[in-house]
Protein backbone atom coordinates (compact mmCIF):
# COMPACT_ATOMS: atom_id res chain seq x y z
CA UNK A 1 0.00 0.00 0.00
CA UNK A 2 2.75 2.42 1.00
CA UNK A 3 4.71 1.58 -2.15
CA UNK A 4 1.62 2.14 -4.26
CA UNK A 5 1.17 5.54 -2.68
CA UNK A 6 4.77 6.45 -3.38
CA UNK A 7 4.43 5.28 -6.98
CA UNK A 8 1.25 7.32 -7.39
CA UNK A 9 2.95 10.39 -5.93
CA UNK A 10 5.93 10.05 -8.23
CA UNK A 11 3.61 9.61 -11.23
CA UNK A 12 1.71 12.73 -10.28
CA UNK A 13 4.97 14.65 -9.87
CA UNK A 14 6.08 13.61 -13.34
CA UNK A 15 2.85 15.06 -14.77
CA UNK A 16 3.46 18.51 -13.33
CA UNK A 17 4.82 20.67 -16.14
CA UNK A 18 8.30 22.04 -15.57
CA UNK A 19 8.36 25.80 -15.61
CA UNK A 20 12.07 26.15 -15.03
CA UNK A 21 14.44 23.94 -16.91
CA UNK A 22 17.58 26.01 -17.21
CA UNK A 23 20.53 24.13 -15.67
CA UNK A 24 20.70 23.94 -11.89
CA UNK A 25 23.78 24.54 -9.75
CA UNK A 26 23.38 21.27 -7.89
CA UNK A 27 21.23 18.21 -8.55
CA UNK A 28 20.84 15.73 -5.70
CA UNK A 29 19.76 12.34 -7.01
CA UNK A 30 19.09 8.85 -5.63
CA UNK A 31 17.82 10.35 -2.41
CA UNK A 32 15.23 8.92 -0.06
CA UNK A 33 13.47 12.25 0.18
CA UNK A 34 10.78 13.19 2.71
CA UNK A 35 9.51 16.65 1.82
CA UNK A 36 7.24 17.41 4.84
CA UNK A 37 4.88 18.73 2.16
CA UNK A 38 1.59 16.84 2.56
CA UNK A 39 0.69 17.33 -1.10
CA UNK A 40 3.69 15.34 -2.33
CA UNK A 41 5.52 13.80 0.59
CA UNK A 42 8.16 11.71 -1.24
CA UNK A 43 10.73 12.22 -3.98
CA UNK A 44 14.07 10.94 -5.32
CA UNK A 45 15.79 14.05 -6.59
CA UNK A 46 16.11 17.78 -5.89
CA UNK A 47 17.56 20.50 -8.12
CA UNK A 48 18.91 23.70 -6.60
CA UNK A 49 19.73 26.98 -8.31
CA UNK A 50 21.38 29.73 -6.29
CA UNK A 51 19.65 29.62 -2.87
CA UNK A 52 16.35 28.03 -4.00
CA UNK A 53 14.85 24.66 -4.82
CA UNK A 54 13.84 24.58 -8.51
CA UNK A 55 12.76 20.96 -8.85
CA UNK A 56 11.57 18.10 -6.63
CA UNK A 57 10.71 14.75 -8.21
CA UNK A 58 12.17 11.69 -9.91
CA UNK A 59 15.77 11.00 -10.93
CA UNK A 60 14.72 10.87 -14.58
CA UNK A 61 13.01 14.26 -14.51
CA UNK A 62 15.91 15.83 -12.58
CA UNK A 63 18.20 14.98 -15.48
CA UNK A 64 16.69 17.93 -17.39
CA UNK A 65 18.33 20.27 -14.87
CA UNK A 66 21.83 18.91 -15.37
CA UNK A 67 23.96 21.25 -17.49
CA UNK A 68 27.70 21.27 -18.14
CA UNK A 69 28.43 23.15 -14.90
CA UNK A 70 25.93 21.39 -12.67
CA UNK A 71 27.31 19.48 -9.71
CA UNK A 72 25.50 16.15 -9.49
CA UNK A 73 25.50 14.63 -6.01
CA UNK A 74 24.66 10.93 -5.89
CA UNK A 75 23.11 10.42 -2.47
CA UNK A 76 23.16 6.61 -2.81
CA UNK A 77 19.89 6.23 -0.97
CA UNK A 78 20.64 8.58 1.96
CA UNK A 79 17.62 10.09 3.65
CA UNK A 80 16.94 13.73 2.79
CA UNK A 81 14.79 15.93 5.01
CA UNK A 82 13.98 19.64 4.97
CA UNK A 83 16.73 21.50 6.85
CA UNK A 84 16.23 20.89 10.56
CA UNK A 85 15.57 23.84 12.88
CA UNK A 86 16.29 23.90 16.61
CA UNK A 87 13.35 26.02 17.82
CA UNK A 88 14.94 26.79 21.16
CA UNK A 89 18.68 26.98 21.59
CA UNK A 90 21.18 29.26 23.29
CA UNK A 91 23.82 29.48 20.59
CA UNK A 92 26.51 31.34 22.57
CA UNK A 93 25.96 28.96 25.46
CA UNK A 94 26.55 25.98 23.17
CA UNK A 95 29.81 27.55 22.01
CA UNK A 96 30.87 28.42 25.55
CA UNK A 97 30.20 24.83 26.57
CA UNK A 98 32.76 23.80 23.95
CA UNK A 99 35.21 26.32 25.44
CA UNK A 100 34.79 25.80 29.18
CA UNK A 101 34.88 22.68 31.26
CA UNK A 102 32.08 20.52 29.89
CA UNK A 103 30.63 18.39 32.66
CA UNK A 104 27.88 16.72 30.64
CA UNK A 105 27.59 13.00 31.15
CA UNK A 106 29.22 13.14 34.61
CA UNK A 107 28.25 9.82 36.20
CA UNK A 108 28.92 10.45 39.90
CA UNK A 109 30.22 12.98 42.41
CA UNK A 110 33.67 11.30 42.19
CA UNK A 111 33.60 11.62 38.40
CA UNK A 112 32.70 15.32 38.71
CA UNK A 113 35.50 15.96 41.20
CA UNK A 114 38.06 14.13 39.04
CA UNK A 115 37.17 16.20 35.98
CA UNK A 116 37.31 19.47 37.92
CA UNK A 117 40.57 18.53 39.67
CA UNK A 118 42.27 17.97 36.29
CA UNK A 119 41.34 21.54 35.34
CA UNK A 120 42.25 23.04 38.74
CA UNK A 121 45.71 21.42 38.54
CA UNK A 122 46.37 23.38 35.32
CA UNK A 123 45.03 26.70 36.61
CA UNK A 124 47.24 29.58 37.77
CA UNK A 125 47.00 30.59 41.45
CA UNK A 126 43.74 32.45 42.04
CA UNK A 127 42.42 31.77 38.51
CA UNK A 128 38.69 30.99 38.25
CA UNK A 129 37.63 27.52 37.20
CA UNK A 130 34.17 27.53 35.62
CA UNK A 131 32.21 24.71 34.09
CA UNK A 132 28.70 23.55 33.44
CA UNK A 133 26.58 20.61 32.44
CA UNK A 134 26.56 18.29 35.49
CA UNK A 135 23.27 16.79 36.61
CA UNK A 136 22.90 14.62 39.69
CA UNK A 137 19.66 12.82 38.69
CA UNK A 138 21.45 9.52 37.98
CA UNK A 139 24.12 9.76 40.69
CA UNK A 140 24.07 7.44 43.71
CA UNK A 141 22.73 9.08 45.81
CA UNK A 142 21.12 11.75 43.58
CA UNK A 143 22.10 14.76 45.73
CA UNK A 144 23.60 18.14 44.85
CA UNK A 145 27.37 18.52 45.32
CA UNK A 146 28.48 20.95 48.05
CA UNK A 147 31.16 23.59 48.56
CA UNK A 148 32.95 21.15 50.89
CA UNK A 149 33.15 18.51 48.16
CA UNK A 150 34.78 21.08 45.87
CA UNK A 151 37.08 22.39 48.62
CA UNK A 152 38.76 18.95 48.72
CA UNK A 153 40.03 19.35 45.16
CA UNK A 154 40.27 23.14 45.02
CA UNK A 155 41.04 24.76 48.36
CA UNK A 156 42.45 27.94 46.78
CA UNK A 157 41.13 28.52 43.26
CA UNK A 158 37.55 29.81 43.10
CA UNK A 159 35.25 27.34 41.35
CA UNK A 160 31.66 27.61 40.08
CA UNK A 161 29.95 24.80 38.17
CA UNK A 162 26.52 25.21 36.59
CA UNK A 163 23.92 22.46 36.72
CA UNK A 164 22.86 21.36 33.22
CA UNK A 165 19.53 23.22 33.42
CA UNK A 166 21.27 26.56 34.10
CA UNK A 167 18.98 27.17 37.07
CA UNK A 168 21.51 26.17 39.73
CA UNK A 169 25.26 26.15 40.33
CA UNK A 170 27.65 24.92 43.00
CA UNK A 171 30.48 27.15 44.19
CA UNK A 172 33.40 26.31 46.48
CA UNK A 173 34.41 28.21 49.64
CA UNK A 174 37.02 30.34 47.83
CA UNK A 175 34.37 31.55 45.38
CA UNK A 176 31.78 32.24 48.10
CA UNK A 177 34.40 34.17 50.07
CA UNK A 178 35.32 36.37 47.09
CA UNK A 179 31.61 37.07 46.55
CA UNK A 180 31.07 37.83 50.26
CA UNK A 181 28.37 35.17 50.58
CA UNK A 182 27.96 33.85 54.14
CA UNK A 183 25.19 32.75 56.49
CA UNK A 184 23.98 36.34 56.90
CA UNK A 185 23.55 37.03 53.15
CA UNK A 186 19.85 37.43 52.27
CA UNK A 187 18.31 35.61 49.27
CA UNK A 188 18.07 37.92 46.23
CA UNK A 189 14.72 38.38 44.39
CA UNK A 190 14.07 35.29 42.27
CA UNK A 191 16.81 33.18 43.84
CA UNK A 192 17.93 31.16 46.84
CA UNK A 193 21.22 30.60 48.68
CA UNK A 194 20.92 26.99 49.77
CA UNK A 195 21.97 26.46 53.42
CA UNK A 196 23.24 23.53 55.48
CA UNK A 197 20.35 22.44 57.72
CA UNK A 198 22.49 22.07 60.87
CA UNK A 199 24.99 24.94 60.73
CA UNK A 200 22.99 27.43 58.62
CA UNK A 201 26.13 27.98 56.50
CA UNK A 202 25.68 28.28 52.71
CA UNK A 203 26.33 24.78 51.32
CA UNK A 204 27.54 26.10 47.99
CA UNK A 205 24.36 25.54 45.93
CA UNK A 206 22.99 28.74 44.44
CA UNK A 207 19.58 28.66 42.75
CA UNK A 208 18.40 30.89 39.91
CA UNK A 209 19.15 34.58 40.61
CA UNK A 210 21.44 33.70 43.56
CA UNK A 211 24.05 32.42 41.08
CA UNK A 212 24.62 36.05 40.10
CA UNK A 213 26.16 36.80 43.52
CA UNK A 214 29.17 34.66 42.57
CA UNK A 215 29.01 34.87 38.77
CA UNK A 216 29.50 38.61 38.77
CA UNK A 217 32.95 38.04 40.35
CA UNK A 218 34.05 35.87 37.44
CA UNK A 219 36.08 37.98 34.98
CA UNK A 220 33.82 38.90 32.03
CA UNK A 221 34.05 37.09 28.72
CA UNK A 222 36.29 39.01 26.34
CA UNK A 223 34.89 40.20 23.01
CA UNK A 224 37.17 37.69 21.34
CA UNK A 225 35.78 34.81 23.41
CA UNK A 226 32.19 35.90 22.79
CA UNK A 227 32.83 35.76 19.06
CA UNK A 228 34.63 32.45 19.29
CA UNK A 229 31.67 30.97 21.16
CA UNK A 230 29.30 31.84 18.29
CA UNK A 231 31.70 30.41 15.71
CA UNK A 232 32.18 27.16 17.65
CA UNK A 233 28.45 26.87 18.41
CA UNK A 234 27.39 27.33 14.80
CA UNK A 235 30.06 24.96 13.53
CA UNK A 236 28.80 22.25 15.88
CA UNK A 237 25.17 22.93 14.96
CA UNK A 238 25.79 22.70 11.24
CA UNK A 239 27.75 19.45 11.66
CA UNK A 240 24.83 17.94 13.53
CA UNK A 241 22.41 18.92 10.77
CA UNK A 242 20.75 22.06 12.16
CA UNK A 243 20.19 24.65 9.44
CA UNK A 244 18.60 27.27 11.70
CA UNK A 245 18.58 27.90 15.41
CA UNK A 246 15.98 30.01 17.10
CA UNK A 247 18.14 31.66 19.74
CA UNK A 248 15.98 32.03 22.83
CA UNK A 249 17.10 35.29 24.39
CA UNK A 250 20.10 37.58 24.46
CA UNK A 251 21.13 41.12 23.64
CA UNK A 252 21.87 43.37 20.70
CA UNK A 253 25.58 42.98 21.57
CA UNK A 254 25.20 39.39 20.33
CA UNK A 255 23.30 40.58 17.26
CA UNK A 256 26.31 42.76 16.43
CA UNK A 257 28.59 39.73 16.71
CA UNK A 258 26.32 37.77 14.32
CA UNK A 259 26.33 40.64 11.83
CA UNK A 260 30.11 40.83 11.90
CA UNK A 261 30.49 37.08 11.41
CA UNK A 262 27.93 36.96 8.57
CA UNK A 263 29.54 39.93 6.83
CA UNK A 264 32.88 38.09 6.92
CA UNK A 265 31.15 34.87 5.76
CA UNK A 266 32.49 33.11 8.87
CA UNK A 267 29.18 31.48 9.88
CA UNK A 268 26.52 29.87 7.67
CA UNK A 269 23.85 28.84 10.18
CA UNK A 270 20.55 30.76 10.09
CA UNK A 271 19.79 32.53 13.38
CA UNK A 272 16.34 33.65 14.46
CA UNK A 273 17.24 35.72 17.48
CA UNK A 274 15.18 36.90 20.44
CA UNK A 275 16.28 39.59 22.90
CA UNK A 276 15.35 39.66 26.57
CA UNK A 277 12.57 41.86 27.91
CA UNK A 278 11.18 43.79 29.62
CA UNK A 279 14.44 45.75 29.63
CA UNK A 280 16.91 47.55 27.36
CA UNK A 281 17.01 44.86 24.60
CA UNK A 282 13.24 44.82 24.22
CA UNK A 283 13.05 48.61 24.30
CA UNK A 284 15.66 48.84 21.55
CA UNK A 285 13.72 46.35 19.40
CA UNK A 286 10.39 48.13 19.98
CA UNK A 287 11.89 51.54 19.17
CA UNK A 288 14.02 50.54 16.18
CA UNK A 289 11.86 47.84 14.66
CA UNK A 290 12.71 44.29 13.63
CA UNK A 291 15.57 42.98 11.48
CA UNK A 292 14.07 40.52 8.99
CA UNK A 293 15.93 38.19 6.62
CA UNK A 294 19.29 39.93 6.45
CA UNK A 295 22.40 38.21 5.06
CA UNK A 296 20.50 35.98 2.62
CA UNK A 297 17.57 35.30 4.95
CA UNK A 298 20.01 34.21 7.63
CA UNK A 299 19.45 36.75 10.39
CA UNK A 300 16.10 37.79 11.84
CA UNK A 301 15.50 39.65 15.11
CA UNK A 302 11.80 40.28 15.72
CA UNK A 303 11.13 38.60 19.05
CA UNK A 304 11.22 39.52 22.73
CA UNK A 305 12.01 36.72 25.18
CA UNK A 306 10.34 36.93 28.58
CA UNK A 307 11.16 34.57 31.46
CA UNK A 308 8.13 33.99 33.69
CA UNK A 309 9.39 31.33 36.14
CA UNK A 310 12.31 29.05 37.05
CA UNK A 311 12.82 25.32 36.38
CA UNK A 312 11.31 22.14 37.77
CA UNK A 313 14.61 20.55 38.87
CA UNK A 314 15.47 23.41 41.22
CA UNK A 315 11.78 23.85 42.28
CA UNK A 316 11.68 27.30 40.77
CA UNK A 317 8.86 26.47 38.32
CA UNK A 318 5.69 28.31 39.43
CA UNK A 319 2.97 25.79 40.28
CA UNK A 320 -0.74 26.23 41.05
CA UNK A 321 -0.33 23.90 44.09
CA UNK A 322 2.76 23.27 46.27
CA UNK A 323 5.47 20.82 45.19
CA UNK A 324 4.62 17.23 46.13
CA UNK A 325 8.11 16.79 47.63
CA UNK A 326 8.37 20.23 49.30
CA UNK A 327 5.01 21.36 50.67
CA UNK A 328 6.34 24.74 51.76
CA UNK A 329 6.91 25.99 48.22
CA UNK A 330 5.09 26.28 44.91
CA UNK A 331 7.94 28.02 43.06
CA UNK A 332 7.96 31.64 41.94
CA UNK A 333 7.13 33.94 39.04
CA UNK A 334 10.15 35.87 37.77
CA UNK A 335 8.42 38.71 35.93
CA UNK A 336 6.20 41.44 37.30
CA UNK A 337 2.82 41.75 35.53
CA UNK A 338 2.88 45.54 35.73
CA UNK A 339 6.18 45.64 33.81
CA UNK A 340 5.02 43.06 31.29
CA UNK A 341 1.61 44.52 30.35
CA UNK A 342 2.60 47.78 28.64
CA UNK A 343 5.33 45.92 26.75
CA UNK A 344 2.87 43.33 25.38
CA UNK A 345 0.51 46.04 24.15
CA UNK A 346 3.38 47.94 22.55
CA UNK A 347 4.66 44.73 20.89
CA UNK A 348 1.29 44.09 19.23
CA UNK A 349 1.08 47.65 17.93
CA UNK A 350 4.62 47.44 16.54
CA UNK A 351 4.51 43.92 15.12
CA UNK A 352 7.01 42.39 17.53
CA UNK A 353 6.69 38.71 18.46
CA UNK A 354 6.81 37.69 22.13
CA UNK A 355 7.96 34.33 23.45
CA UNK A 356 7.82 33.50 27.15
CA UNK A 357 9.60 30.84 29.17
CA UNK A 358 6.89 29.12 31.24
CA UNK A 359 7.51 25.77 32.94
CA UNK A 360 4.99 25.41 35.78
CA UNK A 361 1.19 25.30 35.41
CA UNK A 362 0.89 28.61 37.26
CA UNK A 363 3.38 30.33 34.96
CA UNK A 364 1.62 28.92 31.90
CA UNK A 365 -1.79 30.14 33.08
CA UNK A 366 -0.29 33.50 34.05
CA UNK A 367 1.19 34.07 30.61
CA UNK A 368 -1.91 32.83 28.76
CA UNK A 369 -3.97 35.31 30.80
CA UNK A 370 -1.53 38.13 30.08
CA UNK A 371 -1.34 37.32 26.35
CA UNK A 372 -5.14 37.05 26.14
CA UNK A 373 -5.63 40.42 27.84
CA UNK A 374 -3.15 42.10 25.48
CA UNK A 375 -4.73 40.49 22.39
CA UNK A 376 -8.12 41.79 23.55
CA UNK A 377 -6.76 45.26 24.25
CA UNK A 378 -5.22 45.51 20.76
CA UNK A 379 -7.63 43.92 18.24
CA UNK A 380 -6.28 42.55 14.94
CA UNK A 381 -7.05 45.76 13.02
CA UNK A 382 -4.81 47.77 15.35
CA UNK A 383 -1.87 45.36 15.19
CA UNK A 384 1.03 45.78 12.83
CA UNK A 385 1.02 41.99 12.32
CA UNK A 386 -2.59 40.77 12.52
CA UNK A 387 -1.60 37.19 13.44
CA UNK A 388 1.24 37.76 15.94
CA UNK A 389 2.22 34.06 16.46
CA UNK A 390 3.25 34.62 20.07
CA UNK A 391 4.90 31.66 21.71
CA UNK A 392 5.27 29.96 25.05
CA UNK A 393 8.70 28.36 25.45
CA UNK A 394 8.66 24.95 27.19
CA UNK A 395 4.92 24.86 28.13
CA UNK A 396 6.02 21.93 30.27
CA UNK A 397 3.43 21.56 33.02
CA UNK A 398 0.05 22.80 31.86
CA UNK A 399 -3.22 22.35 33.72
CA UNK A 400 -5.22 20.23 31.19
CA UNK A 401 -8.11 22.76 30.88
CA UNK A 402 -5.51 25.33 29.75
CA UNK A 403 -4.23 23.20 26.83
CA UNK A 404 -7.02 24.14 24.36
CA UNK A 405 -6.51 27.82 25.15
CA UNK A 406 -3.28 27.79 23.14
CA UNK A 407 -5.01 26.82 19.87
CA UNK A 408 -7.93 29.13 20.62
CA UNK A 409 -5.66 32.15 21.10
CA UNK A 410 -3.17 31.11 18.38
CA UNK A 411 -0.39 30.81 20.97
CA UNK A 412 2.39 28.43 19.91
CA UNK A 413 3.86 26.02 22.49
CA UNK A 414 7.56 25.64 21.63
CA UNK A 415 8.65 22.39 23.30
CA UNK A 416 11.80 20.33 23.88
CA UNK A 417 11.32 16.56 23.69
CA UNK A 418 14.57 15.80 25.54
CA UNK A 419 13.33 17.75 28.58
CA UNK A 420 10.62 15.14 29.04
CA UNK A 421 12.94 12.14 28.94
CA UNK A 422 15.34 13.85 31.35
CA UNK A 423 12.77 15.36 33.70
CA UNK A 424 10.38 12.41 33.93
CA UNK A 425 12.84 10.72 36.28
CA UNK A 426 12.21 13.32 38.98
CA UNK A 427 8.95 14.95 37.83
CA UNK A 428 6.75 12.28 39.52
CA UNK A 429 8.23 13.15 42.93
CA UNK A 430 8.13 16.93 42.34
CA UNK A 431 4.54 16.92 41.02
CA UNK A 432 2.85 13.63 41.95
CA UNK A 433 1.37 11.33 39.29
CA UNK A 434 -1.97 13.15 38.69
CA UNK A 435 -0.30 16.44 37.75
CA UNK A 436 1.68 14.68 35.01
CA UNK A 437 -1.53 14.51 32.92
CA UNK A 438 -0.70 17.88 31.38
CA UNK A 439 3.08 17.51 31.42
CA UNK A 440 5.13 17.56 28.19
CA UNK A 441 1.78 17.01 26.44
CA UNK A 442 2.99 17.22 22.82
CA UNK A 443 0.29 15.07 21.24
CA UNK A 444 -2.51 16.76 23.20
CA UNK A 445 -1.35 20.14 21.92
CA UNK A 446 -1.17 18.90 18.32
CA UNK A 447 -4.62 17.30 18.57
CA UNK A 448 -6.00 20.56 19.97
CA UNK A 449 -5.12 22.17 16.64
CA UNK A 450 -1.86 24.03 17.25
CA UNK A 451 1.62 23.40 15.85
CA UNK A 452 4.40 22.39 18.24
CA UNK A 453 7.86 23.51 17.11
CA UNK A 454 10.53 21.28 18.65
CA UNK A 455 13.83 22.37 20.13
CA UNK A 456 16.66 21.24 22.36
CA UNK A 457 17.27 24.12 24.79
CA UNK A 458 21.00 23.37 24.43
CA UNK A 459 23.24 23.81 26.35
CA UNK A 460 20.62 22.77 28.93
CA UNK A 461 20.34 19.57 26.89
CA UNK A 462 22.92 18.20 24.46
CA UNK A 463 21.37 19.90 21.43
CA UNK A 464 21.43 16.99 18.97
CA UNK A 465 18.64 16.62 16.41
CA UNK A 466 18.62 12.82 16.65
CA UNK A 467 18.20 12.87 20.44
CA UNK A 468 15.26 15.27 20.08
CA UNK A 469 13.64 13.28 17.26
CA UNK A 470 14.06 10.04 19.22
CA UNK A 471 12.64 11.58 22.41
CA UNK A 472 9.62 12.91 20.50
CA UNK A 473 8.67 9.59 18.89
CA UNK A 474 9.82 7.16 21.62
CA UNK A 475 9.18 9.17 24.81
CA UNK A 476 11.66 6.85 26.51
CA UNK A 477 15.13 7.50 27.83
CA UNK A 478 18.05 6.62 25.52
CA UNK A 479 18.19 3.12 27.03
CA UNK A 480 14.50 2.52 26.27
CA UNK A 481 13.24 3.03 29.81
CA UNK A 482 9.96 4.72 30.67
CA UNK A 483 8.21 4.69 34.02
CA UNK A 484 4.89 5.40 35.68
CA UNK A 485 3.47 8.76 34.70
CA UNK A 486 5.48 9.04 31.46
CA UNK A 487 2.25 9.09 29.38
CA UNK A 488 3.36 7.16 26.27
CA UNK A 489 0.26 8.43 24.46
CA UNK A 490 1.89 11.88 24.33
CA UNK A 491 4.63 10.57 21.99
CA UNK A 492 4.21 11.85 18.44
CA UNK A 493 4.25 10.06 15.08
CA UNK A 494 7.33 10.21 12.84
CA UNK A 495 5.46 12.50 10.44
CA UNK A 496 4.59 14.86 13.29
CA UNK A 497 8.16 14.75 14.61
CA UNK A 498 9.46 15.67 11.15
CA UNK A 499 7.20 18.73 11.17
CA UNK A 500 8.29 19.63 14.72
CA UNK A 501 11.81 20.27 13.41
CA UNK A 502 11.01 21.67 9.94
CA UNK A 503 7.78 23.36 8.89
CA UNK A 504 6.39 24.07 12.35
CA UNK A 505 9.45 26.05 13.51
CA UNK A 506 9.28 27.87 10.16
CA UNK A 507 5.65 28.77 10.93
CA UNK A 508 6.62 29.92 14.43
CA UNK A 509 9.17 32.25 12.77
CA UNK A 510 6.86 33.59 10.03
CA UNK A 511 9.02 31.70 7.50
CA UNK A 512 6.63 28.94 6.41
CA UNK A 513 6.35 30.42 2.90
CA UNK A 514 10.13 30.64 2.71
CA UNK A 515 11.46 27.36 4.12
CA UNK A 516 10.55 24.32 6.21
CA UNK A 517 9.55 21.91 3.42
CA UNK A 518 11.25 20.60 0.29
CA UNK A 519 9.20 22.44 -2.31
CA UNK A 520 9.91 24.34 -5.50
CA UNK A 521 10.50 28.01 -4.74
CA UNK A 522 11.61 27.49 -1.14
CA UNK A 523 15.09 28.12 0.22
CA UNK A 524 17.32 25.11 -0.30
CA UNK A 525 17.97 23.90 3.24
CA UNK A 526 18.49 20.14 3.58
CA UNK A 527 19.48 17.77 6.36
CA UNK A 528 20.82 14.51 4.93
CA UNK A 529 21.11 11.47 7.18
CA UNK A 530 22.84 8.09 7.25
CA UNK A 531 19.58 6.20 7.97
CA UNK A 532 15.85 6.49 7.38
CA UNK A 533 14.61 7.87 10.70
CA UNK A 534 11.04 7.75 9.37
CA UNK A 535 11.03 3.93 9.38
CA UNK A 536 13.94 2.41 11.41
CA UNK A 537 13.35 1.09 14.94
CA UNK A 538 13.33 4.00 17.41
CA UNK A 539 16.53 2.93 19.18
CA UNK A 540 18.46 3.16 15.89
CA UNK A 541 17.54 6.84 15.51
CA UNK A 542 20.17 7.59 18.17
CA UNK A 543 22.90 5.99 16.00
CA UNK A 544 21.93 7.99 12.94
CA UNK A 545 24.43 10.59 11.73
CA UNK A 546 24.15 13.71 9.67
CA UNK A 547 26.13 13.12 6.46
CA UNK A 548 25.44 16.44 4.76
CA UNK A 549 23.98 19.83 5.62
CA UNK A 550 22.79 22.27 2.95
CA UNK A 551 21.94 25.89 3.74
CA UNK A 552 20.83 28.38 1.09
CA UNK A 553 21.79 25.91 -1.64
CA UNK A 554 25.34 25.58 -0.33
CA UNK A 555 26.78 22.33 1.03
CA UNK A 556 28.09 23.63 4.37
CA UNK A 557 28.93 20.28 5.92
CA UNK A 558 29.77 16.99 4.31
CA UNK A 559 31.12 13.72 5.69
CA UNK A 560 33.64 12.47 3.16
ZN1 LIG B 1 16.20 28.08 27.15
Short mmCIF file of C-alpha atoms and ligand atoms in Angstrom, two decimals, residues 88 90 248 305 357 394 457 460, ligand 1:
data_model
loop_
_atom_site.label_atom_id
_atom_site.label_comp_id
_atom_site.label_asym_id
_atom_site.label_seq_id
_atom_site.Cartn_x
_atom_site.Cartn_y
_atom_site.Cartn_z
CA UNK A 88 14.94 26.79 21.16
CA UNK A 90 21.18 29.26 23.29
CA UNK A 248 15.98 32.03 22.83
CA UNK A 305 12.01 36.72 25.18
CA UNK A 357 9.60 30.84 29.17
CA UNK A 394 8.66 24.95 27.19
CA UNK A 457 17.27 24.12 24.79
CA UNK A 460 20.62 22.77 28.93
ZN1 LIG B 1 16.20 28.08 27.15
#
